[in-house]
Coordinates of C-alpha atoms and ligand atoms in Angstrom, one line a residue:
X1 CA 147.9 82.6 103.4
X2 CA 149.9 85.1 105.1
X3 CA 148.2 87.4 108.3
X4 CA 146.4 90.2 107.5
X5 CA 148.9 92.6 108.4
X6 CA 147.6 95.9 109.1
X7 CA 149.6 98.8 107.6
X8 CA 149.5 101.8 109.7
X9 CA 150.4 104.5 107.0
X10 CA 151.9 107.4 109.1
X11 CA 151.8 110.0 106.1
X12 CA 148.3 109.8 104.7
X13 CA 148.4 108.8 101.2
X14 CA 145.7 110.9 100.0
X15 CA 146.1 113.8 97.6
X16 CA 145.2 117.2 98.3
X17 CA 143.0 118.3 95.3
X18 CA 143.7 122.4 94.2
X19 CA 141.5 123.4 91.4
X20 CA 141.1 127.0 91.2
X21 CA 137.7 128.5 89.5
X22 CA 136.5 131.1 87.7
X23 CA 132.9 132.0 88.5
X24 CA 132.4 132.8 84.9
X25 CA 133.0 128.9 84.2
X26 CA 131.3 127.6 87.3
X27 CA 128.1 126.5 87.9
X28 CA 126.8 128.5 91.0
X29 CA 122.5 129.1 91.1
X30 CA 122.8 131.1 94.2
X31 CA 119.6 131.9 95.2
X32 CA 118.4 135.6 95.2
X33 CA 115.1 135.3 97.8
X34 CA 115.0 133.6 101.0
X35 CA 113.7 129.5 100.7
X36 CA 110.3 129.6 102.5
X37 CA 110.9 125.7 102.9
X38 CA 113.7 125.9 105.3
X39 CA 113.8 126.0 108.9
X40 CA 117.0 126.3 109.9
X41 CA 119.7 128.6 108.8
X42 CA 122.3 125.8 107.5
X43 CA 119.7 124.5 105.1
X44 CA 118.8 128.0 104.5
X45 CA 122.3 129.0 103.4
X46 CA 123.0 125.6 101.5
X47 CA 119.9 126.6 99.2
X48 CA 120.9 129.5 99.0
X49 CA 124.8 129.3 98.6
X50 CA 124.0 126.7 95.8
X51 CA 125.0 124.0 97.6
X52 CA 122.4 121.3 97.0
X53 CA 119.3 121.1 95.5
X54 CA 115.7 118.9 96.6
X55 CA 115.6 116.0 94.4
X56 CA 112.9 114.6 96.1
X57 CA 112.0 114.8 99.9
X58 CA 114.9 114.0 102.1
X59 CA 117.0 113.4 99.0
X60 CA 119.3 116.0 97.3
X61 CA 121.3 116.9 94.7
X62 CA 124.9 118.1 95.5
X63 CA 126.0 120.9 93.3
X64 CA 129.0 121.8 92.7
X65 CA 129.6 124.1 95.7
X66 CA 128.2 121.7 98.1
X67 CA 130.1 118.6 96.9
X68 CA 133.5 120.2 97.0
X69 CA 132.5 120.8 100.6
X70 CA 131.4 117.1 100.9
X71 CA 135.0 115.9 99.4
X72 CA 137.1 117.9 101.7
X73 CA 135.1 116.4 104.8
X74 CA 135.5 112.9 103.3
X75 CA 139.2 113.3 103.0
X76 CA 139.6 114.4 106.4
X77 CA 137.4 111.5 107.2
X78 CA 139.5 109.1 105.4
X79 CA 143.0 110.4 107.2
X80 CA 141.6 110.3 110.2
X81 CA 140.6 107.0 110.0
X82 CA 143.9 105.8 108.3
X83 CA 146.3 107.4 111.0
X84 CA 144.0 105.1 113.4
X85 CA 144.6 102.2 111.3
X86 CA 141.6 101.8 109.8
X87 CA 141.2 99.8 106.7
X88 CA 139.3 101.5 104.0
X89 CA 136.6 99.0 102.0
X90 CA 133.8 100.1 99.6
X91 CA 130.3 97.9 100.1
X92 CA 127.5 97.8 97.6
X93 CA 124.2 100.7 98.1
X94 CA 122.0 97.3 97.2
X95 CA 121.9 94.7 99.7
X96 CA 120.3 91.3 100.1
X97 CA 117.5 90.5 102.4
X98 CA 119.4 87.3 102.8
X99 CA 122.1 88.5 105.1
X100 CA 120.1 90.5 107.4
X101 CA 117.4 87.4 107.6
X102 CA 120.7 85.5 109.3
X103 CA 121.4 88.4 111.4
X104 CA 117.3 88.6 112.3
X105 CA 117.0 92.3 111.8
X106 CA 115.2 92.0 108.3
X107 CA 111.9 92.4 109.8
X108 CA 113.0 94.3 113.1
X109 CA 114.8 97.0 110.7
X110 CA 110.9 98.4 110.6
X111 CA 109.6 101.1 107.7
X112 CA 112.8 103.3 107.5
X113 CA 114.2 100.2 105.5
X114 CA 113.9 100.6 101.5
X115 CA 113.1 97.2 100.4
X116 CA 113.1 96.6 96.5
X117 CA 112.5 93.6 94.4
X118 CA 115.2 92.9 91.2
X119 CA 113.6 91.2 88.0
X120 CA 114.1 87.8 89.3
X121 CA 111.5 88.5 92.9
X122 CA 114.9 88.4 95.1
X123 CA 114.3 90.5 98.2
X124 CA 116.7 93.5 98.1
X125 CA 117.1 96.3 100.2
X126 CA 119.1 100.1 100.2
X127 CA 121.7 99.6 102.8
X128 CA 120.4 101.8 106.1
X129 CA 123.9 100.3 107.7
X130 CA 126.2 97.4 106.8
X131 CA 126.6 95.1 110.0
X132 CA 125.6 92.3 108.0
X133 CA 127.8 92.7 104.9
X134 CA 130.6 93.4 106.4
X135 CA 130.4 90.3 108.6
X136 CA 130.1 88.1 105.9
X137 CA 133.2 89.8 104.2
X138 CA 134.9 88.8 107.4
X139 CA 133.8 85.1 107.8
X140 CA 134.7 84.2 104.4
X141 CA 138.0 85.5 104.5
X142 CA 139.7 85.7 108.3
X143 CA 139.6 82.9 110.6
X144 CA 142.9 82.7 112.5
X145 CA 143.2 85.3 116.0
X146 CA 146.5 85.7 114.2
X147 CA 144.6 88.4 111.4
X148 CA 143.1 90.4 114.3
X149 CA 142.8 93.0 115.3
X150 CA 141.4 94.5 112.2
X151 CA 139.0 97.5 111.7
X152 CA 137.4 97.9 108.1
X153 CA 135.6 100.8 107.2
X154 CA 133.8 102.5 104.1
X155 CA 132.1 105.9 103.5
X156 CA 128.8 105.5 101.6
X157 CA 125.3 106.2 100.6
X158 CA 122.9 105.0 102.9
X159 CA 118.9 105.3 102.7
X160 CA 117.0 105.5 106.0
X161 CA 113.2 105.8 105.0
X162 CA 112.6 109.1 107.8
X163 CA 109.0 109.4 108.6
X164 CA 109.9 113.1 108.4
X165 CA 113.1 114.2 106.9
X166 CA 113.7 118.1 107.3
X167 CA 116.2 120.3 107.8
X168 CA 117.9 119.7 104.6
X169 CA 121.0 117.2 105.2
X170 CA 120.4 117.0 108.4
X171 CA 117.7 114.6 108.4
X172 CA 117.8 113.1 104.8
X173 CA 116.5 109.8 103.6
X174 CA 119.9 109.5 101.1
X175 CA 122.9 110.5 103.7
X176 CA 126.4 109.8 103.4
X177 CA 128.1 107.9 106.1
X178 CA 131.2 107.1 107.3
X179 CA 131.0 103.6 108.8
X180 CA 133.3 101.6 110.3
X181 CA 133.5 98.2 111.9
X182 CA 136.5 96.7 114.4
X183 CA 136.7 92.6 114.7
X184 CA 138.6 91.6 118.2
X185 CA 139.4 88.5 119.7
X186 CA 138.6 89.6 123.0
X187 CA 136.2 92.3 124.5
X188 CA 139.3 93.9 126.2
X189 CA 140.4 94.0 122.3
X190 CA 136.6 95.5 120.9
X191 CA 136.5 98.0 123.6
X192 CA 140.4 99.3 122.6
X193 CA 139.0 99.6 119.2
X194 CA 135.8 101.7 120.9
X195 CA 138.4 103.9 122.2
X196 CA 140.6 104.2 119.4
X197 CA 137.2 105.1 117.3
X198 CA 136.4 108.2 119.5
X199 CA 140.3 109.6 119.9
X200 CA 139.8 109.8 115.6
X201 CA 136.4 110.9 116.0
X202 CA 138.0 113.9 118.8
X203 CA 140.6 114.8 116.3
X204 CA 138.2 114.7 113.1
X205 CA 135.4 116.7 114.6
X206 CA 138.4 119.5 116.2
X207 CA 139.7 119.5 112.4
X208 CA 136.4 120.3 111.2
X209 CA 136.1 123.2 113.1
X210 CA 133.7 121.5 115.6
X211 CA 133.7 120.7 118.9
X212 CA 131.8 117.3 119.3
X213 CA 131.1 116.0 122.7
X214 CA 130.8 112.5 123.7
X215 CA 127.3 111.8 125.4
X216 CA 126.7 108.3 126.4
X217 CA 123.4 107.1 123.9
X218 CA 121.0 104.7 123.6
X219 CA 121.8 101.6 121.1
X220 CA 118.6 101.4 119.4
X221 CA 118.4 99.5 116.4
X222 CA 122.3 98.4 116.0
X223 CA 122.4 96.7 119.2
X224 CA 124.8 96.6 122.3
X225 CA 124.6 98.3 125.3
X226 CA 128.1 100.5 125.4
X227 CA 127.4 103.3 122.9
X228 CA 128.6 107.2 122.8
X229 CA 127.0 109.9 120.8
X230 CA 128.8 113.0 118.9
X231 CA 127.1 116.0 119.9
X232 CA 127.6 119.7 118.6
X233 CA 125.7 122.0 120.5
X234 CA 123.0 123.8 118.8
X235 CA 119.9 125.1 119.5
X236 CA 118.8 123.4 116.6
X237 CA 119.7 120.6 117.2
X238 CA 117.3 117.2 117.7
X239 CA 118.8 116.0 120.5
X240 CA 117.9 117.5 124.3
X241 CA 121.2 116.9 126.5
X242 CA 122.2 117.3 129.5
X243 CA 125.8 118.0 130.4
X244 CA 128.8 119.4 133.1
X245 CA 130.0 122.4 131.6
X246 CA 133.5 121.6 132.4
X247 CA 133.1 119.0 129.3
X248 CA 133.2 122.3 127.1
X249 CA 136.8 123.1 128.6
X250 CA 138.1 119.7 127.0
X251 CA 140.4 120.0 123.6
X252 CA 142.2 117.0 122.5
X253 CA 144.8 119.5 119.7
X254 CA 147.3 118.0 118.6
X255 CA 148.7 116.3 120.8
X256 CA 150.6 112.6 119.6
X257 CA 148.7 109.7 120.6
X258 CA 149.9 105.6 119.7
X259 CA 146.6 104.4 118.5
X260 CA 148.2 101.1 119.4
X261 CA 148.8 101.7 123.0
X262 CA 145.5 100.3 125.0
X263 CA 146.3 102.6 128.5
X264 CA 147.0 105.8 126.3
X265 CA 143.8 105.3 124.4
X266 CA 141.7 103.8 127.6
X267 CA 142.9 107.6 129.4
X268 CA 141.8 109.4 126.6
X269 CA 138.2 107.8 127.1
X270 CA 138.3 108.4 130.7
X271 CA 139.1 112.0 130.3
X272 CA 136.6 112.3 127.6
X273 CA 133.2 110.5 129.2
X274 CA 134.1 110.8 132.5
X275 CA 132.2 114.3 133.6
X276 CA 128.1 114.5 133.2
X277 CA 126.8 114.1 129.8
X278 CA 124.1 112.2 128.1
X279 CA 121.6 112.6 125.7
X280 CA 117.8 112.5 126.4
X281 CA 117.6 108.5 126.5
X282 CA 120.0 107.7 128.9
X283 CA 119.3 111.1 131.2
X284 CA 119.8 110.5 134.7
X285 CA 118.4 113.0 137.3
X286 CA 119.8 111.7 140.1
X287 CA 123.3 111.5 139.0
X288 CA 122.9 114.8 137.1
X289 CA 122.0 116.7 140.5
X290 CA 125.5 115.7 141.7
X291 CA 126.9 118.8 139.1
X292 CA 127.6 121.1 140.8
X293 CA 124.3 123.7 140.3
X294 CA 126.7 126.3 138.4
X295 CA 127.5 123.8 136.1
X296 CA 124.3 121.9 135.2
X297 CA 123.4 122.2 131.1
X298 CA 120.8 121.5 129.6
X299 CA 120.9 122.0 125.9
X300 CA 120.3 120.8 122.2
X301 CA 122.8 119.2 120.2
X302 CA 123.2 117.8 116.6
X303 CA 124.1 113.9 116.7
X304 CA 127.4 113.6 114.3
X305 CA 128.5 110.2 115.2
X306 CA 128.4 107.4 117.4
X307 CA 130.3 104.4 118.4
X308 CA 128.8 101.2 119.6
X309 CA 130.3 98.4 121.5
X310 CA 128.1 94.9 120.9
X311 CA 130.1 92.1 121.5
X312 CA 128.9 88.6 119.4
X313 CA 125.7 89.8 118.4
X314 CA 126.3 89.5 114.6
X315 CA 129.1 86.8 115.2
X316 CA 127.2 84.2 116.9
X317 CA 124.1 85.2 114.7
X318 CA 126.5 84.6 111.2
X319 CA 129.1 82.2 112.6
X320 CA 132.0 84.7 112.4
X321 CA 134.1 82.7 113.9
X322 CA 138.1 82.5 114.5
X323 CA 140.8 80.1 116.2
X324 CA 141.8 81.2 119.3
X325 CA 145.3 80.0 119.2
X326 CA 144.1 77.2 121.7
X327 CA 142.9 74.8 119.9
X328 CA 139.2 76.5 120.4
X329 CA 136.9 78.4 117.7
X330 CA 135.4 81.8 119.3
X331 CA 133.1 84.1 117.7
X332 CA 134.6 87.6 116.9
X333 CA 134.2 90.9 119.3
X334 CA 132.3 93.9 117.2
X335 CA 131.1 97.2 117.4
X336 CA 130.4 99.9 114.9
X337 CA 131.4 103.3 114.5
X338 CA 129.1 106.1 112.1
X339 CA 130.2 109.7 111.7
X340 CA 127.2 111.7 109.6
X341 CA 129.2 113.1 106.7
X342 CA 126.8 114.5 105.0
X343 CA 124.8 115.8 108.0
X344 CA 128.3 117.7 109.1
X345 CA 127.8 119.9 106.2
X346 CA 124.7 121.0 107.7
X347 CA 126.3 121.1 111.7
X348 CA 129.5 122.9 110.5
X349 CA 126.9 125.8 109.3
X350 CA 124.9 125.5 112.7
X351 CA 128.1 126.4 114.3
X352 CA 129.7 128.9 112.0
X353 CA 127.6 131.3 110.3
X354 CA 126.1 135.1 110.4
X355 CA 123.7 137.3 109.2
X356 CA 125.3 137.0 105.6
X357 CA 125.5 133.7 105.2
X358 CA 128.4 130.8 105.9
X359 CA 131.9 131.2 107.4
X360 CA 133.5 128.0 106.6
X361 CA 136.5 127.1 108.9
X362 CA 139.7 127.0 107.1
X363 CA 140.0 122.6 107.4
X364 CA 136.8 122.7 104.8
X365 CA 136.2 125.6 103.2
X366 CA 135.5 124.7 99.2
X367 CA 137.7 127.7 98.3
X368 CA 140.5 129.6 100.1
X369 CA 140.2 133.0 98.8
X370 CA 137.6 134.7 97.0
X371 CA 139.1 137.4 94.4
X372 CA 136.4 140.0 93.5
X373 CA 137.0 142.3 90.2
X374 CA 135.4 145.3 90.7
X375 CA 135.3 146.0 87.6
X376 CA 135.8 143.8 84.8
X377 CA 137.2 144.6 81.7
X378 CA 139.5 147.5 82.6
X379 CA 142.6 146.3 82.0
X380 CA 144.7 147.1 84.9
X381 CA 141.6 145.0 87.0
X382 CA 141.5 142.2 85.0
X383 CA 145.4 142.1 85.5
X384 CA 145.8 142.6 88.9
X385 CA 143.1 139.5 89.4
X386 CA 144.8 137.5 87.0
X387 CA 148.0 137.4 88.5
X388 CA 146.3 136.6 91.9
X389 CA 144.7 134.0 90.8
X390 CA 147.6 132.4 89.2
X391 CA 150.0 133.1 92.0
X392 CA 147.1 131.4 94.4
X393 CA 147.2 128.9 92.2
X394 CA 151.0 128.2 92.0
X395 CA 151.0 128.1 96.3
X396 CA 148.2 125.1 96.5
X397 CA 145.4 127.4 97.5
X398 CA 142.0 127.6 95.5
X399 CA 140.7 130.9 94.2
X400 CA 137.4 131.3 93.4
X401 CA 137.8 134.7 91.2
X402 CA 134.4 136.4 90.0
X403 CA 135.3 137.6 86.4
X404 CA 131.4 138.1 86.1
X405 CA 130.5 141.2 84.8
X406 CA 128.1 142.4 87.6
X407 CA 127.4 144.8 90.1
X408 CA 129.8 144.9 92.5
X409 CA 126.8 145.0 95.2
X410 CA 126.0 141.5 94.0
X411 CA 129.5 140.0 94.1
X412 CA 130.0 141.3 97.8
X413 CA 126.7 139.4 98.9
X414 CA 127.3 136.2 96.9
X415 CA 130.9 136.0 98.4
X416 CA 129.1 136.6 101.5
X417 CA 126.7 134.0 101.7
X418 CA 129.1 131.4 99.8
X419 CA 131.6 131.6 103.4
X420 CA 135.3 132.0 101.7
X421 CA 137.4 133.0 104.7
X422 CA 139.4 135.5 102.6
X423 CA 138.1 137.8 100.1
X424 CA 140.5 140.2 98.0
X425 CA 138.9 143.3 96.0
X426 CA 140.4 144.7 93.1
X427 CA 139.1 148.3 92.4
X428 CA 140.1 150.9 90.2
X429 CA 141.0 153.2 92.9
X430 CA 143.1 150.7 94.9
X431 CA 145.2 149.4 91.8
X432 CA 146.5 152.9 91.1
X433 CA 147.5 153.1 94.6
X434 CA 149.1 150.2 94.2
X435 CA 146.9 148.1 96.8
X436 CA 143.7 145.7 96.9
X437 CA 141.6 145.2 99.9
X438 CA 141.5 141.9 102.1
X439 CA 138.7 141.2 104.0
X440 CA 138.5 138.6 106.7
X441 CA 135.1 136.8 106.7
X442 CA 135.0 135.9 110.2
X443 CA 135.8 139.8 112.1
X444 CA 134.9 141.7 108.7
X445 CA 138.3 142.7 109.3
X446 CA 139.3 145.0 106.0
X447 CA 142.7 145.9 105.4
X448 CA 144.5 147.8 101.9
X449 CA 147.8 146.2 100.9
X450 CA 150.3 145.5 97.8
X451 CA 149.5 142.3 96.1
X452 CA 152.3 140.3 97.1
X453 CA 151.9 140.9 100.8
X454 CA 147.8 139.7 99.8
X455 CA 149.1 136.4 98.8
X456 CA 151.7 136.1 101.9
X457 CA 149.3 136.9 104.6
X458 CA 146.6 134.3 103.4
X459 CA 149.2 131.5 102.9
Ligands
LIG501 N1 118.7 110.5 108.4 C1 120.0 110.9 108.5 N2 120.4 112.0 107.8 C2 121.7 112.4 107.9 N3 122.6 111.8 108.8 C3 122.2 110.7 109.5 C4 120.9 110.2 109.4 N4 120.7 109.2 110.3 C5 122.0 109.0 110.9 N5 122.8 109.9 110.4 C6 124.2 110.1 110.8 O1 124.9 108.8 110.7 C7 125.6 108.6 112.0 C8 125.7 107.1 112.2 O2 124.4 106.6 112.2 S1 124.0 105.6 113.4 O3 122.7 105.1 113.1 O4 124.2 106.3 114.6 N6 125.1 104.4 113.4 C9 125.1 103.4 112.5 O5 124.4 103.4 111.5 C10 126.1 102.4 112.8 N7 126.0 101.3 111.8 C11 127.5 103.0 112.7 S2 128.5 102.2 111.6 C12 124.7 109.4 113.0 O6 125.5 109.7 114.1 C13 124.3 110.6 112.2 O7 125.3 111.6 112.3

């Protein structure tokens, strides 16, 4: 049995996926009124962009538009985790109430758990998390120090039985979670694994077009007692907190970082978690009136991850257990690490919208370019688009081109709500000038140019 050794890919391995579309083959049901049943803009928009639709309360369908948005998250998700050499792993949706009997949280899980009964009367249950599972996939196959360290993650469906699910994705029964567990030999080891989880969480929520702040948390129902939040500030979101503004001035960019060097890591936390901020359940007035008056916040945020810290808990409780090297068998450090995939959809929104509808950043946007025919069916229109489209094609980007024949008024406000952060229009007038229009979605910014210098400046 050799070690497990863990391969740090440097490139990611994952492939970029380019399909282009043509509205007039896509499956779009943009919506033409307002929702009533929505509260809050992003699950305003995602009705109405098409995104998703209700399946049943907290539970949704993901159309077309709304799952190519879901993908490109994942994928960042999954790099992100890889360059932090982080093992992907796929666990079953249906669990057995076996494991988490071990683990002693089968009746302290509580009413959000699902529990279901197969044909034969076994106890089963929709995974709300996978402590449990993925321990047992551990103690049956690792038991030397000499496989360690060694994070193993998956990104799956989870069911969480919300007494009130609302806001769309935001608070859905059936969400979609990244979740991620490190096993250590030591808890110097668990707590470099901690910090290694929130440098990729930094660099995931920056490439997403969010800034997430770490907010120390309360552990709840998974246990421990070290535990940081993910919090994008929003007015909507669930989450009073209280914070230093100076926390707002932090970037981590791009900046190189050795996932494998404790100190670097360790620095990254201290820079990180070190001013004023915590969430509602850990708020501490006293500390907080050291701020500095001017830079006292208080504020709502959206929760979009969390890291947890919990030593042996599910170790001792399942006898994961390892040599030490020294003749001794020690039960394995842990923690856990979610990031709310599905809820980002909804957050990125929160963050990045107007009057008109969604302005995707660039990092997630389900298209790159939206190419509007103004009028279709004249040939020099149809042309012009066609070759766009193709070129677009050819360079890796994704069109979306609306070949519908419809009002132009309607195209304009569909691209609108829909959040492409280019649009090109193709007119009559402009072609025999020998120019089409780009539009920025973000300023509104509209500018007339050739064709070719179109495809150049949104490269
Ligand atoms: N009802 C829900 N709807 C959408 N996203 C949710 C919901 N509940 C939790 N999440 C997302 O999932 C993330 C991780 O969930 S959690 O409970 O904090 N952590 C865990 O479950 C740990 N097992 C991490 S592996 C949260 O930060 C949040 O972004």
């Amino acid at each position: 049995r050799g070690s497990l050794v863990q391969i740090k890919p440097d490139a990611t391995d994952f492939p970029k996926k380019a399909n282009p579309m043509r509205m007039s083959r896509y499956f779009l049901p943009v919506l033409k009124e307002t929702p009533r049943e929505a509260q809050i803009v992003s699950h305003r928009y995602m009705l109405q962009a098409g995104m998703i639709k209700q399946a049943s309360a907290g539970i949704y369908s993901w159309l077309p538009l709304g799952f190519k948005v879901l993908r490109k998250i994942e994928d960042i998700v999954h790099e992100e985790q890889a360059r932090a050499g982080h093992i992907a792993i796929q666990m079953p949706t249906i669990q057995s109430a076996d494991l988490w009997r071990e683990s002693g949280r089968y009746d302290a899980y509580g009413d959000e758990m699902l529990r279901i009964k197969d044909r034969g009367g076994r106890e089963m249950l929709f995974t709300p998390t996978a402590e449990e599972l993925v321990t047992d996939i551990f103690r049956a196959h690792v038991t030397s120090y000499k496989d360690l360290p060694l994070t193993l993650y998956q990104i799956q469906w989870k069911f969480r039985d919300e007494v009130r699910p609302r806001f769309g994705v935001m608070r859905g029964r059936e969400f979609y979670m990244k979740d991620g567990y490190n096993f250590d030999l030591t808890k110097e080891d668990a707590l470099h694994a901690y910090n290694r989880h929130l440098v990729s969480y930094l660099r995931t929520y920056e490439r997403l077009g969010l800034q997430a702040i770490p907010m120390r948390a309360d552990s709840g129902p998974i246990g421990g007692d070290d535990t940081h939040e993910f919090l994008v500030l929003a007015e909507t979101g669930e989450s009073e907190v209280f914070y230093d503004s100076e926390i707002t001035d932090l970037k981590f960019g791009d900046r190189e970082i050795d996932y494998d060097d404790k100190a670097a890591c360790q620095a990254v936390l201290e820079e990180f978690t070190s001013r004023y901020a915590r969430t509602d359940e850990t708020h501490d007035e006293a500390l907080f009136n050291e701020v500095p008056e001017t830079r006292r916040k208080v504020a709502r945020g959206i929760e979009v991850g969390q890291i947890f810290y919990f030593g042996t808990k599910y170790s001792d409780a399942m006898g994961a257990m390892v040599d030490d090297g020294k003749g001794g068998k020690v039960p394995v450090h842990m923690g856990s690490h979610g990031i709310g995939v599905s809820r980002l959809l909804g957050a990125i929104i929160e963050a990045s919208h107007d009057d008109k509808g969604i302005i995707w950043p660039e990092g997630v946007t389900p298209f790159h370019v939206g190419i509007l025919n103004m009028r279709s069916g004249d040939e020099a229109c149809d042309a012009a688009c066609e070759d766009l489209y193709a070129k677009f094609t050819a360079a890796g980007l994704e069109p979306l081109y609306d070949d519908r024949d419809e009002r132009a008024g309607a195209k304009f406000g569909t691209m609108d709500m829909i959040g492409l952060p280019w649009r090109i229009t193709v007119g009559p007038r402009g072609i025999k000038n020998g120019v089409v229009e780009v539009t920025c979605r973000r300023t509104g910014e509209a500018v007339e140019m050739p064709a070719a210098d179109a495809i150049a400046k949104i490269q």
